Tab-separated table of C-alpha atoms in Angstrom:
chain	number	residue	atom	x	y	z
F	12	GLU	CA	16.026	-32.861	-9.352
F	13	VAL	CA	16.827	-30.403	-6.587
F	14	GLN	CA	18.694	-32.285	-3.884
F	15	LEU	CA	21.091	-31.886	-0.958
F	16	VAL	CA	23.259	-34.737	0.304
F	17	GLU	CA	25.265	-34.385	3.514
F	18	SER	CA	28.330	-36.413	4.417
F	19	GLY	CA	31.270	-36.332	6.796
F	20	GLY	CA	29.609	-37.169	10.079
F	21	GLY	CA	31.051	-39.656	12.514
F	22	LEU	CA	32.408	-40.289	15.981
F	23	VAL	CA	34.959	-37.790	17.254
F	24	GLN	CA	36.542	-37.199	20.647
F	25	PRO	CA	35.880	-34.018	22.630
F	26	GLY	CA	38.188	-31.275	21.416
F	27	GLY	CA	38.455	-32.851	17.988
F	28	SER	CA	37.492	-31.566	14.549
F	29	LEU	CA	35.233	-32.678	11.739
F	30	ARG	CA	34.251	-31.236	8.369
F	31	LEU	CA	30.752	-31.782	7.045
F	32	SER	CA	29.928	-31.536	3.362
F	33	CYS	CA	26.636	-30.875	1.629
F	34	ALA	CA	26.591	-31.577	-2.095
F	35	ALA	CA	23.876	-29.804	-4.039
F	36	SER	CA	22.298	-30.783	-7.328
F	37	GLY	CA	19.651	-29.098	-9.429
F	38	PHE	CA	20.527	-25.583	-8.302
F	39	THR	CA	23.559	-23.387	-7.606
F	40	VAL	CA	24.696	-23.129	-3.988
F	41	SER	CA	26.390	-19.773	-4.484
F	42	SER	CA	23.164	-18.179	-5.749
F	43	ASN	CA	21.256	-19.006	-2.572
F	44	TYR	CA	21.394	-18.448	1.143
F	45	MET	CA	22.378	-21.794	2.676
F	46	SER	CA	22.210	-22.972	6.267
F	47	TRP	CA	23.210	-25.724	8.646
F	48	VAL	CA	20.597	-26.830	11.165
F	49	ARG	CA	21.178	-29.459	13.843
F	50	GLN	CA	19.030	-31.652	16.024
F	51	ALA	CA	20.371	-33.188	19.205
F	52	PRO	CA	18.980	-36.612	20.164
F	53	GLY	CA	15.370	-36.235	21.274
F	54	LYS	CA	15.508	-32.446	20.922
F	55	GLY	CA	14.182	-29.808	18.539
F	56	LEU	CA	15.746	-28.071	15.572
F	57	GLU	CA	18.554	-25.606	16.223
F	58	TRP	CA	19.802	-23.150	13.601
F	59	VAL	CA	23.605	-23.285	13.440
F	60	SER	CA	24.896	-21.080	10.641
F	61	VAL	CA	24.091	-19.335	7.359
F	62	ILE	CA	26.099	-18.183	4.369
F	63	TYR	CA	24.579	-15.536	2.156
F	64	SER	CA	24.844	-15.586	-1.621
F	65	GLY	CA	27.168	-12.587	-1.253
F	66	GLY	CA	29.427	-14.576	1.078
F	67	SER	CA	28.564	-13.100	4.481
F	68	THR	CA	28.400	-15.658	7.254
F	69	TYR	CA	26.613	-15.768	10.609
F	70	TYR	CA	26.593	-18.226	13.483
F	71	ALA	CA	24.568	-19.223	16.511
F	72	ASP	CA	26.207	-18.117	19.758
F	73	SER	CA	26.640	-21.778	20.746
F	74	VAL	CA	29.091	-22.416	17.878
F	75	LYS	CA	30.574	-18.987	17.215
F	76	GLY	CA	34.366	-19.104	17.085
F	77	ARG	CA	34.409	-22.912	16.736
F	78	PHE	CA	32.470	-23.598	13.520
F	79	THR	CA	33.065	-22.163	10.048
F	80	ILE	CA	30.605	-22.309	7.160
F	81	SER	CA	31.964	-22.104	3.628
F	82	ARG	CA	31.240	-23.208	0.090
F	83	ASP	CA	33.148	-24.400	-2.975
F	84	ASN	CA	31.462	-22.955	-6.032
F	85	SER	CA	33.331	-25.266	-8.409
F	86	LYS	CA	31.989	-28.303	-6.556
F	87	ASN	CA	28.584	-26.755	-5.782
F	88	THR	CA	29.106	-27.880	-2.208
F	89	LEU	CA	28.505	-26.351	1.219
F	90	TYR	CA	30.777	-27.124	4.160
F	91	LEU	CA	30.789	-26.852	7.932
F	92	GLN	CA	34.180	-27.016	9.606
F	93	MET	CA	33.680	-27.923	13.258
F	94	ASN	CA	36.565	-27.457	15.692
F	95	SER	CA	36.882	-27.804	19.462
F	96	LEU	CA	33.918	-30.161	19.473
F	97	ARG	CA	31.974	-30.717	22.668
F	98	ALA	CA	29.573	-33.417	23.804
F	99	GLU	CA	26.716	-30.972	23.355
F	100	ASP	CA	27.514	-30.739	19.633
F	101	THR	CA	26.279	-34.323	19.243
F	102	ALA	CA	23.401	-34.108	16.765
F	103	VAL	CA	22.117	-34.838	13.314
F	104	TYR	CA	23.293	-32.010	11.073
F	105	TYR	CA	21.101	-30.944	8.169
F	106	CYS	CA	21.932	-28.537	5.392
F	107	ALA	CA	19.090	-26.497	3.966
F	108	ARG	CA	18.495	-24.036	1.168
F	109	TYR	CA	16.671	-20.788	1.732
F	110	SER	CA	14.263	-19.391	-0.779
F	111	GLY	CA	12.621	-15.972	-0.598
F	112	TYR	CA	13.856	-12.409	-0.437
F	113	ASP	CA	14.346	-9.383	1.802
F	114	ASN	CA	14.295	-5.625	1.448
F	115	GLY	CA	16.884	-4.959	4.102
F	116	TRP	CA	14.242	-4.334	6.746
F	117	TYR	CA	11.923	-7.317	6.474
F	118	TYR	CA	12.884	-10.892	5.672
F	119	TYR	CA	10.680	-13.247	3.707
F	120	TYR	CA	12.749	-16.419	3.699
F	121	TYR	CA	11.984	-20.057	4.296
F	122	MET	CA	13.971	-23.318	4.088
F	123	ASP	CA	12.529	-25.166	1.136
F	124	VAL	CA	15.102	-27.898	0.457
F	125	TRP	CA	16.643	-30.084	3.153
F	126	GLY	CA	19.170	-32.879	3.092
F	127	LYS	CA	18.649	-36.169	4.904
F	128	GLY	CA	21.247	-35.272	7.526
F	129	THR	CA	24.545	-36.639	8.794
F	130	THR	CA	25.147	-37.740	12.376
F	131	VAL	CA	27.915	-36.295	14.522
F	132	THR	CA	28.731	-37.962	17.829
F	133	VAL	CA	31.211	-36.331	20.194
F	134	SER	CA	32.301	-38.794	22.824
F	135	SER	CA	35.412	-40.278	24.364
U	12	GLN	CA	14.627	-22.278	25.726
U	13	SER	CA	13.538	-21.538	22.152
U	14	VAL	CA	12.981	-17.989	20.942
U	15	LEU	CA	9.621	-19.032	19.493
U	16	THR	CA	7.157	-20.712	21.856
U	17	GLN	CA	5.099	-23.724	20.795
U	18	PRO	CA	3.047	-26.142	22.888
U	19	PRO	CA	5.053	-29.351	23.464
U	20	SER	CA	2.203	-31.573	22.331
U	21	VAL	CA	-1.295	-31.618	20.883
U	22	SER	CA	-3.618	-34.503	20.151
U	23	ALA	CA	-6.893	-35.153	18.401
U	24	ALA	CA	-8.854	-37.993	16.875
U	25	PRO	CA	-8.741	-38.950	13.203
U	26	GLY	CA	-10.904	-36.671	11.100
U	27	GLN	CA	-10.790	-33.870	13.647
U	28	LYS	CA	-9.058	-30.493	13.452
U	29	VAL	CA	-6.061	-29.278	15.442
U	30	THR	CA	-4.203	-25.994	15.715
U	31	ILE	CA	-0.610	-25.382	16.787
U	32	SER	CA	0.425	-21.966	18.019
U	33	CYS	CA	3.785	-20.222	17.682
U	34	SER	CA	4.496	-17.118	19.702
U	35	GLY	CA	7.394	-14.733	19.145
U	36	SER	CA	8.250	-11.050	19.220
U	37	SER	CA	8.549	-7.990	17.005
U	38	SER	CA	12.097	-8.923	15.970
U	39	ASN	CA	10.984	-12.221	14.465
U	40	ILE	CA	7.335	-13.096	13.789
U	41	GLY	CA	6.149	-9.507	14.138
U	42	ASN	CA	8.103	-8.246	11.137
U	43	ASN	CA	8.951	-11.315	9.058
U	44	TYR	CA	7.174	-14.200	7.371
U	45	VAL	CA	6.637	-17.483	9.198
U	46	SER	CA	7.169	-20.961	7.805
U	47	TRP	CA	6.190	-24.349	9.204
U	48	TYR	CA	8.016	-27.664	8.950
U	49	GLN	CA	6.797	-31.219	9.389
U	50	GLN	CA	9.214	-33.846	10.661
U	51	LEU	CA	7.944	-37.401	10.430
U	52	PRO	CA	9.659	-39.901	12.740
U	53	GLY	CA	13.211	-40.640	11.646
U	54	THR	CA	13.169	-38.251	8.695
U	55	ALA	CA	14.407	-34.784	7.808
U	56	PRO	CA	12.159	-31.749	8.216
U	57	LYS	CA	9.959	-30.857	5.257
U	58	LEU	CA	8.557	-27.445	4.361
U	59	LEU	CA	4.815	-27.387	5.022
U	60	ILE	CA	3.817	-23.706	4.946
U	61	TYR	CA	5.765	-20.645	3.836
U	62	ASP	CA	5.098	-16.895	3.702
U	63	ASN	CA	2.708	-17.323	6.659
U	64	ASN	CA	-0.017	-19.126	4.717
U	65	LYS	CA	1.213	-20.553	1.404
U	66	ARG	CA	1.522	-24.255	0.673
U	67	PRO	CA	4.300	-25.727	-1.478
U	68	SER	CA	3.258	-27.901	-4.350
U	69	GLY	CA	2.122	-31.298	-3.105
U	70	ILE	CA	0.993	-30.170	0.355
U	71	PRO	CA	-2.742	-30.830	0.743
U	72	ASP	CA	-5.100	-27.994	1.608
U	73	ARG	CA	-5.835	-29.716	4.911
U	74	PHE	CA	-2.817	-27.765	6.123
U	75	SER	CA	-3.154	-24.000	6.605
U	76	GLY	CA	-1.221	-21.189	8.215
U	77	SER	CA	-2.020	-17.765	9.574
U	78	LYS	CA	-0.246	-14.929	11.357
U	79	SER	CA	-1.445	-12.123	13.573
U	80	GLY	CA	0.933	-9.697	15.234
U	81	THR	CA	3.689	-11.672	16.921
U	82	SER	CA	1.943	-15.057	16.752
U	83	ALA	CA	1.346	-17.633	14.069
U	84	THR	CA	-0.887	-20.684	13.864
U	85	LEU	CA	-0.755	-23.926	11.915
U	86	GLY	CA	-4.069	-25.635	11.308
U	87	ILE	CA	-4.627	-29.212	10.228
U	88	THR	CA	-8.079	-30.488	9.338
U	89	GLY	CA	-9.264	-34.001	8.552
U	90	LEU	CA	-6.516	-35.501	10.698
U	91	GLN	CA	-4.950	-38.722	9.484
U	92	THR	CA	-2.682	-41.138	11.336
U	93	GLY	CA	0.014	-40.236	8.822
U	94	ASP	CA	-0.004	-36.670	10.181
U	95	GLU	CA	1.611	-37.858	13.419
U	96	ALA	CA	4.854	-35.908	13.457
U	97	ASP	CA	6.733	-33.064	15.052
U	98	TYR	CA	5.852	-29.618	13.740
U	99	TYR	CA	8.162	-26.603	13.929
U	100	CYS	CA	7.590	-22.945	13.190
U	101	GLY	CA	10.498	-20.866	11.968
U	102	THR	CA	11.241	-17.338	10.911
U	103	TRP	CA	13.987	-14.829	10.347
U	104	ASP	CA	15.067	-12.862	13.392
U	105	SER	CA	16.163	-9.295	12.844
U	106	SER	CA	18.095	-9.031	16.106
U	107	LEU	CA	21.848	-8.763	15.950
U	108	SER	CA	22.660	-12.107	17.548
U	109	VAL	CA	20.850	-14.597	15.327
U	110	ASN	CA	19.515	-14.846	11.820
U	111	TRP	CA	16.956	-17.635	12.071
U	112	VAL	CA	14.900	-19.038	14.911
U	113	PHE	CA	12.786	-22.156	15.348
U	114	GLY	CA	10.067	-22.966	17.799
U	115	GLY	CA	10.692	-25.788	20.216
U	116	GLY	CA	8.481	-28.123	18.241
U	117	THR	CA	5.047	-29.647	18.826
U	118	LYS	CA	4.404	-33.366	18.761
U	119	LEU	CA	1.086	-34.177	17.158
U	120	THR	CA	-0.585	-37.397	18.241
U	121	VAL	CA	-3.545	-38.664	16.264
U	122	LEU	CA	-5.450	-40.787	18.761
């Protein structure tokens, strides 16, 4: 069964760090584009970061320079290292798999597999 | 402020039809495929429509999608109380600053 399971959330003080994990089963993380998406309490979905199958990484402006997406191919696991956390980073964090393709000009991707999410609370 | 614009809420009676719009620009909807996600209360988002108008296995044909220019629309017919959820459009964005964008979400109420 294709599945994603997040872990690592919790309560952290402002300025602190946290590392989220997303364990995949049923497919290979390194063969897919993978993303982190977050949802603040009562708010909509916000794209956070992506890692391409080739290893390139991209970030939303709101987390650039503070968050790092990575993967461990041997563990088939995606990570999100979050540093310098702020109150506004409080959210449920979901990992998601992209399916689809692109031709370098047009992008035909969609997020077809989602985890259940892990909650991050930044508060003193 | 989301890059893609959706109405905050829509409502209709059971059995009726509803549409949810999603408006963007040439850097996102205009040149890339749109997908739609359903988020039932307290759960993770679930893929509902991909490639503008395709349904994943297990999604009933009461759900449909379309795209024209820089806008997309989700349609739901034969509304059921179990359809009450938040619905989000999403697509790739070809601008330099972001890779993926979501709409702000639309809360569907089945009266």
